[in-house]
Short mmCIF file of C-alpha atoms in Angstrom, two decimals:
data_model
loop_
_atom_site.label_atom_id
_atom_site.label_comp_id
_atom_site.label_asym_id
_atom_site.label_seq_id
_atom_site.Cartn_x
_atom_site.Cartn_y
_atom_site.Cartn_z
CA MET A 20 107.57 9.51 32.53
CA ALA A 21 106.52 5.87 31.82
CA LEU A 22 103.05 4.25 31.64
CA TYR A 23 102.60 0.82 32.98
CA VAL A 24 99.65 -1.34 32.13
CA ARG A 25 98.35 -4.85 32.66
CA PHE A 26 96.41 -6.60 29.89
CA GLU A 27 94.55 -9.68 28.82
CA ARG A 28 95.07 -11.16 25.32
CA ALA A 29 92.16 -12.64 23.22
CA ASP A 30 93.25 -16.16 24.31
CA GLY A 31 93.00 -15.25 28.05
CA ARG A 32 96.73 -14.94 28.74
CA ARG A 33 97.67 -11.95 30.90
CA GLY A 34 100.68 -9.82 31.00
CA ALA A 35 102.10 -6.40 31.71
CA GLY A 36 103.78 -3.78 29.56
CA LEU A 37 104.72 -0.19 28.93
CA LEU A 38 102.18 1.78 26.96
CA GLU A 39 103.82 3.54 24.09
CA GLY A 40 101.14 5.26 21.92
CA GLU A 41 99.03 2.46 20.43
CA THR A 42 101.55 -0.31 21.30
CA VAL A 43 102.26 -2.20 24.42
CA ARG A 44 105.90 -3.16 25.06
CA VAL A 45 105.65 -6.40 27.02
CA ILE A 46 107.65 -6.59 30.23
CA GLU A 47 108.25 -9.15 32.94
CA GLU A 48 106.27 -9.10 36.19
CA PRO A 49 106.56 -7.98 38.86
CA PHE A 50 107.79 -4.60 37.44
CA TRP A 51 108.25 -2.84 40.74
CA GLU A 52 111.97 -3.43 41.09
CA GLY A 53 112.87 -2.93 37.45
CA THR A 54 111.56 -2.87 33.90
CA ARG A 55 112.64 -5.94 32.04
CA PRO A 56 111.39 -6.03 28.44
CA THR A 57 110.63 -9.45 26.86
CA GLY A 58 111.26 -8.19 23.34
CA GLU A 59 107.62 -8.66 22.40
CA THR A 60 105.21 -5.83 21.47
CA VAL A 61 101.46 -6.11 20.99
CA PRO A 62 99.01 -3.59 19.52
CA LEU A 63 96.92 -1.91 22.12
CA ALA A 64 93.78 -2.56 20.09
CA SER A 65 94.35 -6.36 20.28
CA VAL A 66 94.25 -6.57 24.15
CA ARG A 67 91.92 -5.69 26.98
CA LEU A 68 93.37 -3.40 29.68
CA LEU A 69 93.06 -4.64 33.23
CA PRO A 70 93.42 -2.73 36.43
CA PRO A 71 97.12 -1.94 36.27
CA CYS A 72 98.12 -3.63 39.54
CA ALA A 73 96.77 -6.30 41.92
CA PRO A 74 96.65 -4.70 45.42
CA ARG A 75 96.68 -6.65 48.69
CA SER A 76 95.12 -3.56 50.35
CA ILE A 77 92.92 -0.77 49.07
CA VAL A 78 92.93 2.21 51.47
CA CYS A 79 90.81 5.35 50.86
CA VAL A 80 90.96 8.82 52.43
CA GLY A 81 87.58 10.54 52.80
CA LEU A 82 86.85 14.28 53.06
CA ASN A 83 90.31 15.43 51.86
CA TYR A 84 89.36 18.40 49.73
CA ALA A 85 87.94 21.63 51.17
CA SER A 86 85.60 21.80 48.10
CA HIS A 87 84.13 18.46 49.04
CA LEU A 88 83.60 19.49 52.66
CA GLN A 89 81.62 22.51 51.58
CA GLY A 90 82.35 24.55 54.74
CA ARG A 91 82.50 21.75 57.23
CA PRO A 92 85.63 21.40 59.26
CA ALA A 93 88.27 18.96 58.08
CA PRO A 94 88.15 15.67 60.14
CA ASP A 95 90.91 15.17 62.68
CA PRO A 96 92.03 12.45 62.76
CA PRO A 97 91.44 11.96 59.00
CA THR A 98 88.70 9.72 57.82
CA LEU A 99 90.06 6.53 56.33
CA PHE A 100 88.41 3.32 55.17
CA PHE A 101 89.02 0.23 53.16
CA LYS A 102 87.47 -1.22 49.93
CA PRO A 103 87.32 -4.96 49.54
CA LEU A 104 89.24 -6.56 46.75
CA SER A 105 85.91 -7.85 45.40
CA SER A 106 85.06 -4.25 44.58
CA ILE A 107 87.75 -3.91 42.02
CA ALA A 108 86.82 -2.91 38.41
CA GLY A 109 89.06 -1.74 35.68
CA PRO A 110 88.99 0.35 32.53
CA GLY A 111 86.07 -0.55 30.27
CA ASP A 112 84.29 -2.55 32.96
CA ALA A 113 80.62 -1.64 33.85
CA ILE A 114 79.80 0.11 37.08
CA VAL A 115 76.91 -2.02 38.22
CA LEU A 116 74.32 -0.35 40.54
CA PRO A 117 72.92 -2.79 43.16
CA PRO A 118 69.12 -3.05 43.64
CA ASN A 119 67.60 -0.56 46.03
CA CYS A 120 70.82 1.35 46.51
CA GLY A 121 69.36 4.80 46.05
CA ARG A 122 71.46 7.66 44.83
CA VAL A 123 74.96 6.66 43.67
CA ASP A 124 77.68 9.20 42.90
CA PRO A 125 81.04 8.93 41.09
CA GLU A 126 84.10 10.19 42.99
CA GLY A 127 87.07 10.86 40.78
CA GLU A 128 90.35 10.63 42.63
CA ILE A 129 94.16 10.58 42.29
CA VAL A 130 95.23 7.10 43.36
CA ILE A 131 98.66 6.39 44.89
CA VAL A 132 100.35 3.13 43.75
CA ILE A 133 102.86 1.68 46.31
CA GLY A 134 106.16 0.33 44.90
CA LYS A 135 108.10 -0.64 48.01
CA ARG A 136 107.37 -2.36 51.21
CA VAL A 137 106.95 0.34 53.87
CA LYS A 138 105.93 0.48 57.60
CA GLY A 139 106.42 3.30 60.03
CA ALA A 140 107.73 5.60 57.37
CA THR A 141 109.00 9.13 57.72
CA ARG A 142 107.64 11.58 55.21
CA GLU A 143 110.64 11.16 53.04
CA GLU A 144 110.52 7.32 53.19
CA ALA A 145 106.78 7.53 52.39
CA GLU A 146 107.43 9.57 49.26
CA ALA A 147 110.18 7.23 48.17
CA ALA A 148 107.79 4.22 48.51
CA ILE A 149 105.45 5.60 45.88
CA PHE A 150 105.80 3.86 42.59
CA GLY A 151 103.38 6.10 40.64
CA TYR A 152 99.84 7.18 40.29
CA THR A 153 96.59 6.15 38.48
CA ALA A 154 93.01 7.29 38.15
CA GLY A 155 90.30 5.97 40.47
CA ASN A 156 86.60 6.17 40.90
CA ASP A 157 85.36 5.68 44.51
CA VAL A 158 81.77 4.93 43.53
CA SER A 159 79.58 5.75 46.54
CA ALA A 160 75.92 4.88 47.35
CA ARG A 161 74.89 7.92 49.41
CA ALA A 162 71.78 6.46 51.17
CA TRP A 163 73.82 3.54 52.46
CA GLN A 164 76.76 5.71 53.36
CA GLN A 165 74.43 7.81 55.63
CA ALA A 166 72.46 4.93 57.02
CA ASP A 167 75.14 2.38 57.83
CA GLY A 168 77.54 2.56 60.71
CA GLN A 169 80.35 1.51 58.38
CA TRP A 170 80.69 2.26 54.65
CA TRP A 171 81.19 -1.45 53.69
CA ARG A 172 78.33 -1.57 51.09
CA ALA A 173 78.20 2.16 50.25
CA LYS A 174 81.71 2.09 48.92
CA GLY A 175 82.49 -1.68 48.76
CA SER A 176 79.83 -3.05 46.51
CA ASP A 177 80.99 -5.02 43.45
CA THR A 178 82.52 -2.69 40.78
CA PHE A 179 82.61 0.26 43.23
CA GLY A 180 86.47 0.26 43.37
CA VAL A 181 87.36 1.37 39.82
CA PHE A 182 90.99 2.25 38.93
CA GLY A 183 93.23 2.43 35.87
CA PRO A 184 94.00 2.51 32.95
CA ALA A 185 97.70 3.02 33.51
CA ILE A 186 100.11 3.81 36.29
CA VAL A 187 102.20 6.87 35.46
CA THR A 188 105.60 7.22 36.95
CA GLY A 189 108.13 10.07 37.05
CA LEU A 190 105.68 12.83 38.16
CA ARG A 191 105.93 14.85 41.30
CA HIS A 192 103.19 14.34 43.85
CA ASP A 193 102.32 18.15 43.78
CA GLU A 194 101.76 18.40 39.98
CA LEU A 195 98.77 16.09 39.61
CA GLU A 196 95.20 16.96 38.59
CA VAL A 197 91.99 14.87 38.53
CA ALA A 198 88.91 15.59 36.37
CA THR A 199 85.63 13.69 36.23
CA ARG A 200 83.20 13.74 33.30
CA VAL A 201 79.69 12.29 33.09
CA ASN A 202 78.40 11.88 29.57
CA GLY A 203 81.17 14.23 28.39
CA ARG A 204 80.34 16.99 30.79
CA GLU A 205 82.96 17.93 33.42
CA VAL A 206 81.56 17.59 36.95
CA GLN A 207 84.70 17.58 39.09
CA ARG A 208 88.20 19.04 38.94
CA GLY A 209 90.90 19.13 41.62
CA ARG A 210 94.68 19.36 42.08
CA SER A 211 96.92 17.40 44.39
CA THR A 212 98.13 20.76 45.84
CA GLU A 213 94.47 21.20 47.11
CA LEU A 214 94.51 18.07 49.24
CA ILE A 215 94.07 18.76 52.92
CA ARG A 216 96.60 16.09 53.66
CA ASP A 217 98.98 15.76 50.90
CA ILE A 218 100.24 12.59 49.25
CA PRO A 219 103.42 11.92 51.28
CA GLU A 220 101.48 12.59 54.49
CA ILE A 221 98.81 10.13 53.47
CA VAL A 222 101.36 7.32 52.92
CA ARG A 223 103.17 8.20 56.16
CA TYR A 224 99.90 8.19 58.20
CA VAL A 225 98.78 4.89 56.78
CA SER A 226 102.16 3.18 57.15
CA ALA A 227 102.25 4.23 60.85
CA VAL A 228 99.82 1.34 61.61
CA MET A 229 99.88 -1.01 58.62
CA THR A 230 102.49 -2.40 56.33
CA LEU A 231 102.05 -1.42 52.67
CA VAL A 232 103.41 -3.64 49.99
CA PRO A 233 104.10 -3.13 46.22
CA GLY A 234 100.81 -2.96 44.30
CA ASP A 235 98.79 -1.63 47.24
CA ILE A 236 96.76 1.50 46.37
CA ILE A 237 95.44 4.51 48.21
CA TYR A 238 92.58 6.67 47.01
CA THR A 239 93.39 10.23 48.16
CA GLY A 240 89.91 11.90 48.28
CA THR A 241 87.52 13.52 45.82
CA PRO A 242 86.93 17.28 45.03
CA GLY A 243 83.72 19.14 44.73
CA SER A 244 80.21 17.76 44.70
CA PRO A 245 79.73 15.00 42.01
CA PRO A 246 76.29 14.38 40.53
CA GLU A 247 74.12 11.21 40.77
CA ILE A 248 74.79 8.64 38.05
CA ARG A 249 72.21 6.38 36.51
CA PRO A 250 72.14 3.34 34.17
CA GLY A 251 73.20 4.42 30.62
CA ASP A 252 75.57 7.06 31.85
CA VAL A 253 79.33 7.06 30.90
CA VAL A 254 81.83 8.17 33.57
CA GLU A 255 85.33 9.25 32.76
CA VAL A 256 87.99 10.05 35.23
CA GLU A 257 91.29 11.48 34.05
CA VAL A 258 94.46 11.92 36.13
CA THR A 259 97.58 13.77 34.91
CA GLY A 260 99.57 11.38 32.66
CA ALA A 261 97.69 8.26 33.64
CA GLY A 262 95.06 8.37 30.81
CA VAL A 263 91.23 8.27 30.96
CA LEU A 264 89.39 5.74 33.06
CA ARG A 265 86.08 5.16 31.20
CA ASN A 266 83.21 3.12 32.55
CA ASP A 267 79.51 2.63 31.53
CA VAL A 268 76.90 2.51 34.28
CA ARG A 269 74.24 -0.14 34.39
CA GLY A 270 71.66 -1.57 36.70
CA GLU A 271 71.99 -5.13 38.24
#
């Protein structure tokens, strides 16, 4: 198991590394095809962690846990949507609630990170194209989600595409767990074995119609019924091995 991060130094220079306790071992980018250490290490406390990759595409699967459907039938075909790159936020960034957005919920999710270019994959090829996993928060404005024909603002507003802090590699797709906490209280928990469409199938399905490239990410769906969040709240999403994604909530 390895933990890959991207970071920004105090002087604004950016880099990538392997997170080893409280130290980052700096590596060359891109790190998809091999880990090449530079020989430098930096204390974790001296840098700001960024989203751990820079995706070209952000794909999301909706309604992919029975616990989230609450008795409704699973959608067939599955419900997929995109988040714009402008929605990206990382560990420690604020989730900013837009004016007049109504109720906003967190959605803690296991996020797939693609490590190989893939199109039209078999299930086996899809699984082989996965670099690792990270934690994600598919922040969702419920009133806009229900009112709009598309979910462009409900799930695509600035800071509504949160992911990080690290990409964990070396774990099986069926041994992952996600938990969400608001102000320290657990409000969601789910396992990758509970996904209606599992992780290799998600990658296979998406790759049937679009090319995925290294760094692309796929949110796999959220379990349960998350509560409303408000300015002043602190949201944490934890995924097996990938660390805790922590974000404060504030109003615009």
